[in-house]
Coordinates of C-alpha atoms in Angstrom, one line a residue:
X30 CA -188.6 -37.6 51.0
X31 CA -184.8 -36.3 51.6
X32 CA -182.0 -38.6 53.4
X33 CA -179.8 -36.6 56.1
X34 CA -177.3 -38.6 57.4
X35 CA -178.7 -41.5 55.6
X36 CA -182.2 -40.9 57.2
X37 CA -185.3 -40.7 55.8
X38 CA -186.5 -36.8 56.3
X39 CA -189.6 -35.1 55.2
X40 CA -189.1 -31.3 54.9
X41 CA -190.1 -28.5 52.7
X42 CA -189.2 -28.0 48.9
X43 CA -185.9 -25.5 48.3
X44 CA -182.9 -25.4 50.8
X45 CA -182.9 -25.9 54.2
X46 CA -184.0 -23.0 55.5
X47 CA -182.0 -20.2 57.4
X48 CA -184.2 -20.9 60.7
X49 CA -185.1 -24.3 61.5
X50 CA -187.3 -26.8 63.7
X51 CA -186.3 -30.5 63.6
X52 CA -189.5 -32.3 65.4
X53 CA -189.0 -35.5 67.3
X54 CA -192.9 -36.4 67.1
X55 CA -193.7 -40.0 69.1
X56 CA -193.8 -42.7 66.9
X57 CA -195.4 -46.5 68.3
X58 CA -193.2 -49.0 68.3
X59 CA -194.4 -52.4 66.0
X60 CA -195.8 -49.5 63.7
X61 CA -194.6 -47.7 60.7
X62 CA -197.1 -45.0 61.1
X63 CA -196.8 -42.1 63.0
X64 CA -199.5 -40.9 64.9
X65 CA -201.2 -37.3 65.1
X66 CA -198.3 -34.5 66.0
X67 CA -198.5 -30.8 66.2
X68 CA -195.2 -30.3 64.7
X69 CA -196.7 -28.1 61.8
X70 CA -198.9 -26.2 64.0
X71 CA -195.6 -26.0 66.5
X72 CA -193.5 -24.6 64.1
X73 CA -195.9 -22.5 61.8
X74 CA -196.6 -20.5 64.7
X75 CA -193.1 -20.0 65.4
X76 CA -192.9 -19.1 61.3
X77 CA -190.2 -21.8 61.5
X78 CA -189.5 -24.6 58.4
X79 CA -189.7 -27.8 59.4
X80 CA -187.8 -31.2 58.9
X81 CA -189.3 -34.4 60.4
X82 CA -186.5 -37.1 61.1
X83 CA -188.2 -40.4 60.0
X84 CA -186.2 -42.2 62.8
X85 CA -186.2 -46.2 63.0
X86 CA -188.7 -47.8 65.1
X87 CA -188.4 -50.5 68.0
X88 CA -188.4 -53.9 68.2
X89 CA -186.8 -54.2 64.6
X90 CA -184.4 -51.7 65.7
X91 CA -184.2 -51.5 69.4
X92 CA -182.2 -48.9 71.3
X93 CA -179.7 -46.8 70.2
X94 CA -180.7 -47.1 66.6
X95 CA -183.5 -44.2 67.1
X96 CA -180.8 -41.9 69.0
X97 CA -178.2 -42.9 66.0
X98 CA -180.4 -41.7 63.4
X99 CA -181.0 -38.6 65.6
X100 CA -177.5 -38.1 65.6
X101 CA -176.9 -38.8 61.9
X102 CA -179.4 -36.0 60.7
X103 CA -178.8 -34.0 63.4
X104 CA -174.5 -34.1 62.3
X105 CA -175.7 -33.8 58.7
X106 CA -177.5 -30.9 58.9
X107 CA -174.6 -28.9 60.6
X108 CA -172.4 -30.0 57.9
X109 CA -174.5 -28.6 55.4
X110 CA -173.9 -25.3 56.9
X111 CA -176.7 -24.4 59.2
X112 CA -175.7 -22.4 61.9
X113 CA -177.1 -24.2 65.6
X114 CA -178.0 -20.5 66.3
X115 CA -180.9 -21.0 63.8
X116 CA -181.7 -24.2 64.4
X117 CA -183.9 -25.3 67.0
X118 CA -185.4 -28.9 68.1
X119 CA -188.9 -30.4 69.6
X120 CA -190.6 -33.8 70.4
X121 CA -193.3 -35.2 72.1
X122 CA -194.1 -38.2 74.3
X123 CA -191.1 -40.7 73.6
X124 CA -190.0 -38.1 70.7
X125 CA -189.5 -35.6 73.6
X126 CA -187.0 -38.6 75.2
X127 CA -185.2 -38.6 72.1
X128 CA -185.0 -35.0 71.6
X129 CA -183.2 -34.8 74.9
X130 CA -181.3 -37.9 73.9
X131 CA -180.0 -36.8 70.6
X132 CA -178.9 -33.6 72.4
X133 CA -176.9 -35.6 74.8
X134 CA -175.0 -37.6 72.1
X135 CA -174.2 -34.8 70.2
X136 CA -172.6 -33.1 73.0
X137 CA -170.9 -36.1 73.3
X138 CA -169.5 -36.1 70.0
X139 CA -168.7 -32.6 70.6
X140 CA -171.0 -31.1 68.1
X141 CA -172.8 -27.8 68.9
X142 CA -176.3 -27.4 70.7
X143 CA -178.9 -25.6 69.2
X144 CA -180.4 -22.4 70.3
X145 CA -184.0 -24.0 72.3
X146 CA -185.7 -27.0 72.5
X147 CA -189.5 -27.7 73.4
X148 CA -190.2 -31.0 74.9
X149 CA -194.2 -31.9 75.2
X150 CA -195.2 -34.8 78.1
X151 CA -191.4 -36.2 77.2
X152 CA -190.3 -39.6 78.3
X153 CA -187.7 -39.9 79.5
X154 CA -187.3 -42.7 82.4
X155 CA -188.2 -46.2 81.1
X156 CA -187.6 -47.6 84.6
X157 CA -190.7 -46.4 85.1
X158 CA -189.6 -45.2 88.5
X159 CA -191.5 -41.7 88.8
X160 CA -194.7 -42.3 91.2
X161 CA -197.1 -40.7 88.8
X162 CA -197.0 -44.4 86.8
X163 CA -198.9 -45.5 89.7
X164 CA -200.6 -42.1 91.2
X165 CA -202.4 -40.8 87.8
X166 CA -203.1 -44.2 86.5
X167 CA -206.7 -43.5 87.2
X168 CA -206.7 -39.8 85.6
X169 CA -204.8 -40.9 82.6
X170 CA -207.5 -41.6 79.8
X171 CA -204.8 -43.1 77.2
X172 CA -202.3 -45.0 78.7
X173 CA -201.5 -46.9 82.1
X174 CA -198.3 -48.5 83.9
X175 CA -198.8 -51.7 81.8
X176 CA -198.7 -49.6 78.7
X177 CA -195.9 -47.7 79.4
X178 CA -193.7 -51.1 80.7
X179 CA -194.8 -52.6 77.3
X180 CA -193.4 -49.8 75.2
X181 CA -190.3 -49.7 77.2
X182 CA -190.0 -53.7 76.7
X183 CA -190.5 -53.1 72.9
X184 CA -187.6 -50.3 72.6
X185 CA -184.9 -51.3 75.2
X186 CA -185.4 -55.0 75.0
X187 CA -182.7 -56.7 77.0
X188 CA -180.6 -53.3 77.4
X189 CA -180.2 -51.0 80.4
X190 CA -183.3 -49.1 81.0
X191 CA -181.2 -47.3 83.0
X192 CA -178.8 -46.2 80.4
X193 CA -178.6 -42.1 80.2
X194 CA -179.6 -42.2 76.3
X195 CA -182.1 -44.1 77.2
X196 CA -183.7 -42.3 80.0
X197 CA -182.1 -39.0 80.0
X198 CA -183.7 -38.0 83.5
X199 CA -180.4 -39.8 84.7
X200 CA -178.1 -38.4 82.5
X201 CA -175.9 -35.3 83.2
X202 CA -177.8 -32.1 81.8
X203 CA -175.0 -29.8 81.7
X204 CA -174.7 -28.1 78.5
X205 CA -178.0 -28.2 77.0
X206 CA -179.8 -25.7 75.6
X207 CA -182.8 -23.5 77.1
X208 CA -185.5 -25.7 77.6
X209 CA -188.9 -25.7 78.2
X210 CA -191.0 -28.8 79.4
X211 CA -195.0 -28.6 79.2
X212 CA -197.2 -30.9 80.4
X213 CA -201.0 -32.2 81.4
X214 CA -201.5 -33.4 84.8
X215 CA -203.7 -36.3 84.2
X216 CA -201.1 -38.1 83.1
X217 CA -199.0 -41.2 84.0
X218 CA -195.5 -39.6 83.0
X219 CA -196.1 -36.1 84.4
X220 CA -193.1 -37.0 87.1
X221 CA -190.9 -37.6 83.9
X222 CA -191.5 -34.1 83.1
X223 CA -191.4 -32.8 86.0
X224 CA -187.9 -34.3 87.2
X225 CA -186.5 -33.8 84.1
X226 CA -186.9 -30.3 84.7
X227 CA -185.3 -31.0 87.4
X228 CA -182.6 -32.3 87.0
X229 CA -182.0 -29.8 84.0
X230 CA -182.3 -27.1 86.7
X231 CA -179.3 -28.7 89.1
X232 CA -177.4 -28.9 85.7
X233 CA -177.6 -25.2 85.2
X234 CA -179.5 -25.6 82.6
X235 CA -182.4 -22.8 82.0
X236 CA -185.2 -24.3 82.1
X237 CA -189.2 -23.7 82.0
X238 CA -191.7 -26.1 83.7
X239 CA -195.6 -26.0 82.4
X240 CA -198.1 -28.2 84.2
X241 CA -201.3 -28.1 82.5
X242 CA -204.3 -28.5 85.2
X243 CA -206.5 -31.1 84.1
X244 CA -204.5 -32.0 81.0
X245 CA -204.2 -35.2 79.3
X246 CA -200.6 -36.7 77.6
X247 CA -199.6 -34.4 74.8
X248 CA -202.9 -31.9 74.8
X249 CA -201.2 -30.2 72.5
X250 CA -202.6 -32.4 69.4
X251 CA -206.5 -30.8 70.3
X252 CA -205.2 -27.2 69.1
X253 CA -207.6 -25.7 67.5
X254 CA -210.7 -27.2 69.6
X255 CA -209.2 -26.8 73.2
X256 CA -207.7 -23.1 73.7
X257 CA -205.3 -25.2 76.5
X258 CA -203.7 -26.4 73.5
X259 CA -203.6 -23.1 71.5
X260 CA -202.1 -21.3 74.0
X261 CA -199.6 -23.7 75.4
X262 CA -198.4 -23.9 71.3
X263 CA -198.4 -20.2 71.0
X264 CA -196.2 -20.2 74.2
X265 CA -194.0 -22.5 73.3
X266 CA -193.1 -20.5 69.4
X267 CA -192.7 -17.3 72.0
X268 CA -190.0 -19.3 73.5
X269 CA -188.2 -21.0 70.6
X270 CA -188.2 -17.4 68.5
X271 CA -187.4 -15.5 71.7
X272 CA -184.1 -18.0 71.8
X273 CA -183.3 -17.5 68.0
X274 CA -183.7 -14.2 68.1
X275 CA -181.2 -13.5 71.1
X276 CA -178.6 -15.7 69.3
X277 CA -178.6 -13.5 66.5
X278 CA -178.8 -10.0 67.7
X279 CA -179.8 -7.1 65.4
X280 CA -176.6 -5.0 64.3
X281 CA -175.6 -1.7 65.6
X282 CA -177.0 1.0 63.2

């Protein structure tokens, strides 16, 4: 286990690597375990090395402490010299919030962006205010509004849930990298994804919207039994390489 930015970070053996993923995966609040992610499948595909930001976890440490930490690694590892043009980032479910939250204090703190980021069913508005809470509650086999108002008791606590770290689908866009969004219909936060999207688009951001048909919340973690997943994945590396490689053209021979 490595420390960036005083974070506990689980990456491979040797340096960091020239080209990089930094996965946000969704971690539960009350628990230190993380559950199921496809960040190895996400980035092996890509033929990217990974480093997994072991980020602290509400209600011990409520909002911003999880965005901090972001922050902290994400400020450590461009001080210790990797270019943002071969560094890319990706989360899932509340990682996918933080992703796009991390991003948005970083630009804050002036620091650069990084070349793509992949967000996967992201969360991103814990005033529950998209009508998909409500609408999908039936098609949604893991979670439902009481769920989702739970989690968003655990990690805001008193705070505003309205705050644009907090629930970047009301934050100011502009600036961010390319993005892609993917997401499974059947699920209660496929409006976050959707107006995230959005709102990236009226920020001039360039940004790709996937609605999976039929899909549950983050499909992606049944790759290799459901070719939904598989190909949404292999997508998803087109787009992060595609962005690497056009931030570091090959020279003129």
């Amino acid at each position: 286990m490595d420390r960036f930015g005083g974070i506990a970070a689980v990456r491979p053996d040797g340096d960091i690597p020239r080209r990089s993923a930094v996965p946000w995966p969704a971690r539960a609040p009350r628990s230190r375990r993380q559950r199921p992610s496809p960040p190895t499948p996400r980035s092996s595909r890509a033929r990217l090395r990974a480093l997994s930001v072991d980020y602290r976890l509400a209600p011990e440490h409520p909002f911003p402490a999880a965005v901090d930490d972001g922050l902290a690694a994400y400020r450590e590892l461009l001080a210790a010299g990797t270019d943002p043009r071969d560094l890319v980032m990706a989360g899932d479910s509340a990682g996918g919030g933080l992703t796009i939250a991390t991003l948005l204090a970083a630009r804050e703190a002036g620091l650069p962006q990084p070349a793509a980021v992949v967000v996967l069913s992201p969360w991103v508005d814990l005033t529950l205010a998209g009508g998909s809470i409500r609408s999908k509650e039936d098609a949604d086999p893991i979670f439902d509004e009481a769920d989702i108002r739970a989690y968003a008791d655990l990690y805001v606590g008193a705070g505003d849930r309205a705050h644009p770290l907090a629930s970047p689908v009301f934050a100011d866009l502009t600036g961010l990298p390319p993005l892609l969004v993917q997401v499974g219909a059947n699920e209660v936060l496929l409006d976050d994804a959707v107006r995230l999207a959005g709102r990236a688009g009226a920020d001039d951001v360039e940004v790709t919207l996937e609605v999976g048909p039929g899909l549950p919340h983050v499909f992606h973690h049944h790759y290799g039994r459901l070719d939904e997943a598989d190909a949404a994945l292999d997508r998803a590396a087109r787009f992060l390489t595609a962005h690497l490689d056009a931030g570091r053209p090959e020279p003129v021979r």
